[in-house]
Coordinates of C-alpha atoms in Angstrom, one line a residue:
X1100 CA -3.3 -14.4 10.9
X1101 CA -0.5 -17.3 11.8
X1102 CA 3.1 -15.4 12.5
X1103 CA 4.8 -16.6 9.5
X1104 CA 2.8 -14.2 7.4
X1105 CA 4.6 -11.6 7.9
X1106 CA 8.2 -10.0 8.7
X1107 CA 10.3 -10.6 11.7
X1108 CA 11.4 -7.9 14.6
X1109 CA 13.2 -5.9 11.8
X1110 CA 10.0 -4.3 10.7
X1111 CA 10.1 -1.0 12.1
X1112 CA 11.3 0.7 8.8
X1113 CA 10.8 4.2 8.1
X1114 CA 10.3 5.7 4.8
X1115 CA 10.8 9.2 4.0
X1116 CA 11.4 11.7 0.9
X1117 CA 13.5 14.9 0.5
X1118 CA 12.1 17.3 -2.0
X1119 CA 10.8 14.6 -4.4
X1120 CA 9.7 15.2 -8.0
X1121 CA 8.7 12.7 -10.3
X1122 CA 8.0 12.9 -13.8
X1123 CA 6.9 10.9 -16.8
X1124 CA 9.0 12.3 -19.4
X1125 CA 9.0 15.8 -19.2
X1126 CA 6.1 16.7 -17.4
X1127 CA 6.3 16.8 -13.8
X1128 CA 3.4 14.8 -11.9
X1129 CA 5.1 15.4 -8.5
X1130 CA 7.2 18.2 -7.1
X1131 CA 9.3 18.9 -4.6
X1132 CA 7.7 16.3 -2.0
X1133 CA 8.8 15.8 1.6
X1134 CA 7.3 13.2 3.4
X1135 CA 7.6 11.4 7.0
X1136 CA 6.1 8.6 6.8
X1137 CA 6.6 6.5 10.3
X1138 CA 8.1 3.3 11.1
X1139 CA 5.7 0.2 12.2
X1140 CA 2.7 2.5 11.4
X1141 CA -0.1 2.4 8.7
X1142 CA -0.3 5.4 6.5
X1143 CA -3.0 6.3 4.1
X1144 CA -2.6 8.6 0.9
X1145 CA -5.5 10.4 0.0
X1146 CA -6.8 12.9 -2.4
X1147 CA -8.2 13.5 -5.9
X1148 CA -8.4 11.6 -9.0
X1149 CA -4.6 13.1 -10.7
X1150 CA -3.2 14.6 -7.8
X1151 CA -0.3 12.2 -7.9
X1152 CA -0.8 9.2 -5.3
X1153 CA -0.2 6.3 -7.3
X1154 CA 2.6 8.0 -8.4
X1155 CA 4.4 8.7 -5.2
X1156 CA 4.0 4.9 -4.4
X1157 CA 5.6 3.8 -7.7
X1158 CA 8.5 6.4 -6.6
X1159 CA 8.5 4.9 -3.4
X1160 CA 8.9 1.3 -4.5
X1161 CA 11.6 2.5 -7.0
X1162 CA 9.4 1.7 -10.3
X1163 CA 10.1 5.2 -11.5
X1164 CA 13.1 7.1 -11.1
X1165 CA 13.2 10.6 -9.6
X1166 CA 13.9 13.5 -11.8
X1167 CA 15.6 15.2 -8.5
X1168 CA 15.4 14.5 -4.9
X1169 CA 15.2 11.3 -2.8
X1170 CA 13.7 8.2 -1.3
X1171 CA 14.9 6.7 1.8
X1172 CA 14.4 3.6 3.6
X1173 CA 15.4 3.6 6.9
X1174 CA 17.7 6.6 6.3
X1175 CA 19.4 5.2 3.1
X1176 CA 18.9 6.1 -0.6
X1177 CA 17.0 3.4 -2.4
X1178 CA 18.9 4.3 -5.4
X1179 CA 22.1 2.6 -3.6
X1180 CA 20.3 -0.6 -3.0
X1181 CA 20.4 -3.8 -5.2
X1182 CA 17.0 -4.8 -6.8
X1183 CA 17.0 -8.0 -4.8
X1184 CA 17.8 -6.1 -1.5
X1185 CA 15.2 -3.6 -1.8
X1186 CA 12.4 -6.2 -2.7
X1187 CA 13.6 -8.2 0.2
X1188 CA 12.1 -5.2 2.5
X1189 CA 9.7 -3.7 0.0
X1190 CA 6.6 -5.3 -0.9
X1191 CA 4.8 -3.3 -3.9
X1192 CA 1.3 -3.8 -5.3
X1193 CA 0.7 -1.4 -8.0
X1194 CA -2.7 -0.5 -9.3
X1195 CA -3.0 -2.8 -11.9
X1196 CA -1.0 -5.8 -11.8
X1197 CA -0.6 -8.0 -14.7
X1198 CA -0.1 -12.0 -14.2
X1199 CA 1.2 -13.7 -17.3
X1200 CA -1.2 -15.9 -19.2
X1201 CA -2.0 -19.1 -17.6
X1202 CA -0.5 -18.8 -14.4
X1203 CA -2.3 -20.4 -11.7
X1204 CA -2.9 -18.7 -8.2
X1205 CA -0.4 -20.8 -6.3
X1206 CA 2.3 -20.2 -8.9
X1207 CA 1.5 -16.3 -8.7
X1208 CA 1.6 -16.3 -4.6
X1209 CA 4.6 -18.4 -4.6
X1210 CA 6.5 -15.9 -7.0
X1211 CA 6.3 -13.8 -3.5
X1212 CA 9.2 -15.9 -2.1
X1213 CA 11.7 -15.5 -5.1
X1214 CA 13.4 -12.3 -3.7
X1215 CA 14.5 -14.6 -0.8
X1216 CA 15.7 -17.6 -3.1
X1217 CA 18.7 -18.2 -5.0
X1218 CA 19.0 -17.9 -8.9
X1219 CA 18.8 -21.6 -9.3
X1220 CA 16.7 -22.5 -6.1
X1221 CA 13.3 -23.7 -5.8
X1222 CA 11.4 -22.6 -3.1
X1223 CA 11.6 -25.5 0.0
X1224 CA 9.2 -26.5 2.6
X1225 CA 9.5 -23.4 4.5
X1226 CA 8.7 -21.2 1.5
X1227 CA 5.4 -23.2 0.5
X1228 CA 4.2 -22.9 3.9
X1229 CA 4.5 -19.0 3.8
X1230 CA 2.9 -19.4 0.7
X1231 CA -0.2 -21.6 2.5
X1232 CA 0.0 -19.3 5.1
X1233 CA -0.5 -16.1 2.4
X1234 CA -3.5 -18.0 0.9
X1235 CA -5.2 -19.0 4.0
X1236 CA -4.8 -14.9 5.5
X1237 CA -6.4 -13.8 2.2
X1238 CA -9.3 -16.5 2.0
X1239 CA -7.9 -17.7 -1.0
X1240 CA -6.7 -21.1 -0.6
X1241 CA -9.6 -22.7 -1.9
X1242 CA -8.6 -20.6 -5.7
X1243 CA -5.0 -22.1 -5.4
X1244 CA -5.5 -24.3 -8.7
X1245 CA -7.5 -21.6 -10.7
X1246 CA -6.0 -19.9 -13.4
X1247 CA -5.2 -15.8 -12.8
X1248 CA -7.4 -15.1 -15.8
X1249 CA -10.4 -17.4 -14.8
X1250 CA -11.0 -14.9 -11.6
X1251 CA -13.5 -12.3 -10.7
X1252 CA -11.8 -8.9 -10.1
X1253 CA -12.4 -9.2 -6.1
X1254 CA -10.7 -12.4 -6.1
X1255 CA -7.9 -11.7 -8.3
X1256 CA -7.2 -8.7 -6.1
X1257 CA -7.3 -11.0 -2.7
X1258 CA -4.7 -13.3 -4.9
X1259 CA -2.2 -10.4 -5.8
X1260 CA -2.7 -9.4 -1.9
X1261 CA -1.5 -12.8 -0.7
X1262 CA 1.5 -12.9 -3.4
X1263 CA 2.8 -9.6 -1.6
X1264 CA 2.2 -10.9 2.2
X1265 CA 4.2 -14.1 0.8
X1266 CA 7.2 -11.9 0.1
X1267 CA 7.2 -11.1 3.7
X1268 CA 8.8 -7.8 3.5
X1269 CA 9.3 -4.9 6.5
X1270 CA 7.4 -2.2 4.2
X1271 CA 4.2 -3.0 2.2
X1272 CA 3.1 -0.5 -0.6
X1273 CA -0.4 -0.9 -1.5
X1274 CA -1.8 1.4 -4.6
X1275 CA -5.6 0.9 -4.0
X1276 CA -5.8 -2.2 -2.2
X1277 CA -9.6 -2.5 -2.1
X1278 CA -10.3 -1.8 -5.7
X1279 CA -12.9 -4.3 -7.3
X1280 CA -13.7 -5.5 -3.8
X1281 CA -17.2 -5.7 -2.1
X1282 CA -17.6 -3.4 0.9
X1283 CA -17.3 -6.8 3.2
X1284 CA -14.3 -7.5 1.3
X1285 CA -12.5 -4.2 1.8
X1286 CA -12.9 -4.6 5.3
X1287 CA -11.4 -7.7 5.7
X1288 CA -8.5 -6.7 3.6
X1289 CA -8.2 -3.6 5.8
X1290 CA -8.3 -5.8 8.9
X1291 CA -5.6 -7.9 7.9
X1292 CA -3.3 -5.0 7.0
X1293 CA -4.4 -3.5 10.5
X1294 CA -3.5 -7.0 12.1
X1295 CA -0.1 -7.3 10.2
X1296 CA 0.9 -3.7 11.5
X1297 CA -0.3 -4.7 14.9
X1298 CA 1.4 -8.0 15.2
X1299 CA 4.5 -7.5 13.3
X1300 CA 5.4 -3.9 13.4
X1301 CA 4.7 -3.7 9.2
X1302 CA 5.2 -0.3 7.7
X1303 CA 1.9 -0.1 5.7
X1304 CA 1.7 2.5 3.2
X1305 CA -1.7 2.6 1.1
X1306 CA -3.6 4.5 -1.6
X1307 CA -7.2 4.9 -0.7
X1308 CA -10.0 6.6 -2.3
X1309 CA -12.7 6.3 0.7
X1310 CA -11.8 8.8 3.2
X1311 CA -14.1 7.5 5.9
X1312 CA -12.0 4.2 5.8
X1313 CA -8.4 6.1 5.3
X1314 CA -9.1 7.9 8.8
X1315 CA -10.5 4.9 10.3
X1316 CA -7.7 2.3 9.8
X1317 CA -4.4 4.9 9.3
X1318 CA -2.4 6.1 12.0
X1319 CA -0.8 8.6 9.6
X1320 CA -2.6 10.4 6.8
X1321 CA -1.2 12.3 3.9
X1322 CA -3.6 14.6 2.2
X1323 CA -2.6 15.4 -1.4
X1324 CA -3.5 18.0 -4.0
X1325 CA -2.0 18.8 -7.1
X1326 CA 1.3 16.9 -6.8
X1327 CA 2.0 18.5 -3.4
X1328 CA 1.0 17.4 0.0
X1329 CA -1.9 19.6 1.6
X1330 CA -1.1 18.2 5.0
X1331 CA 0.2 15.2 6.8
X1332 CA -0.3 13.9 10.2
X1333 CA -2.5 11.9 12.5
X1334 CA -6.3 11.6 10.7
X1335 CA -7.7 13.6 13.7
X1336 CA -5.5 16.7 12.7
X1337 CA -5.2 16.2 9.2
X1338 CA -8.3 15.3 7.8
X1339 CA -10.7 18.7 8.5
X1340 CA -13.3 20.4 6.5
X1341 CA -10.6 22.8 5.4
X1342 CA -8.4 20.5 3.7
X1343 CA -11.2 18.4 2.5
X1344 CA -12.7 21.7 0.3
X1345 CA -8.8 22.4 -0.5
X1346 CA -7.7 18.9 -1.9
X1347 CA -11.1 17.9 -3.3
X1348 CA -13.3 21.0 -3.8
X1349 CA -16.0 19.5 -1.5
X1350 CA -17.8 21.1 1.1
X1351 CA -18.3 18.7 3.9
X1352 CA -18.7 18.3 7.8
X1353 CA -16.0 16.2 9.3
X1354 CA -17.7 14.5 12.5
X1355 CA -16.3 11.8 14.8
X1356 CA -17.1 8.1 13.3
X1357 CA -19.8 6.7 15.7
X1358 CA -17.8 3.4 16.2
X1359 CA -14.3 4.4 16.1
X1360 CA -14.1 8.2 17.0
X1361 CA -12.2 9.0 14.0
X1362 CA -12.7 11.9 11.6
X1363 CA -15.9 11.0 9.4
X1364 CA -16.7 13.3 6.3
X1365 CA -20.1 14.3 5.4
X1366 CA -20.4 16.1 2.2
X1367 CA -22.5 18.8 1.6
X1368 CA -22.0 19.7 -2.0
X1369 CA -19.4 20.0 -4.3
X1370 CA -18.2 23.4 -5.5
X1371 CA -16.2 22.4 -8.3

């Protein structure tokens, strides 16, 4: 991947929460959550359906206002930042993004440049070069003139990832970035995010359902259940048989992945 599709040397930006409580209306989904998400590393958030993973991502990206507690970006409460300043530093791909009707792929990816432009400024040659690099990096350049609503689910997901890459932020928040993708494209996307992290120090935080892929690609893992963190830390110390049973109600062996040596979960049976 070209160096243009990422952030500069100032990419090492940490994210943290302090006693964070997030709610929809009066119903708390995440309560008293304190996380330390390391700068310039890949963090995977895992847990069963309904445990609050997506809600945490929405809170980290300021799509959801905390009921109490804080989200800190480089030690600064994100509530003190303007929307444009935050968008220059944090790129967010929600679980089910929606594009306006009739928008082309190129138009959508170009929107990733908007936080870096003035109100009435059109994208220049440098911006368009970054868009091209993002399309190339995600294998979607041949779709540039297609309308978003004409694409398959997998194609659409890669285009959204291209838009976030074109935003060139210090931090990427991705809620299930491998949704709708077949196995080969899942690996391509995770390899891309891993390269972005390794080459440019981008802080990547992503929600993943597939535990073994999460353990393989993450430097840091957060295991959630019931709106709280069961554990957080390196996958080798966090993804244990007890943690899998506590979070998922699943009896499993955790053995070394024969390719990478990372923890690999082998289910026995469900106890739910």
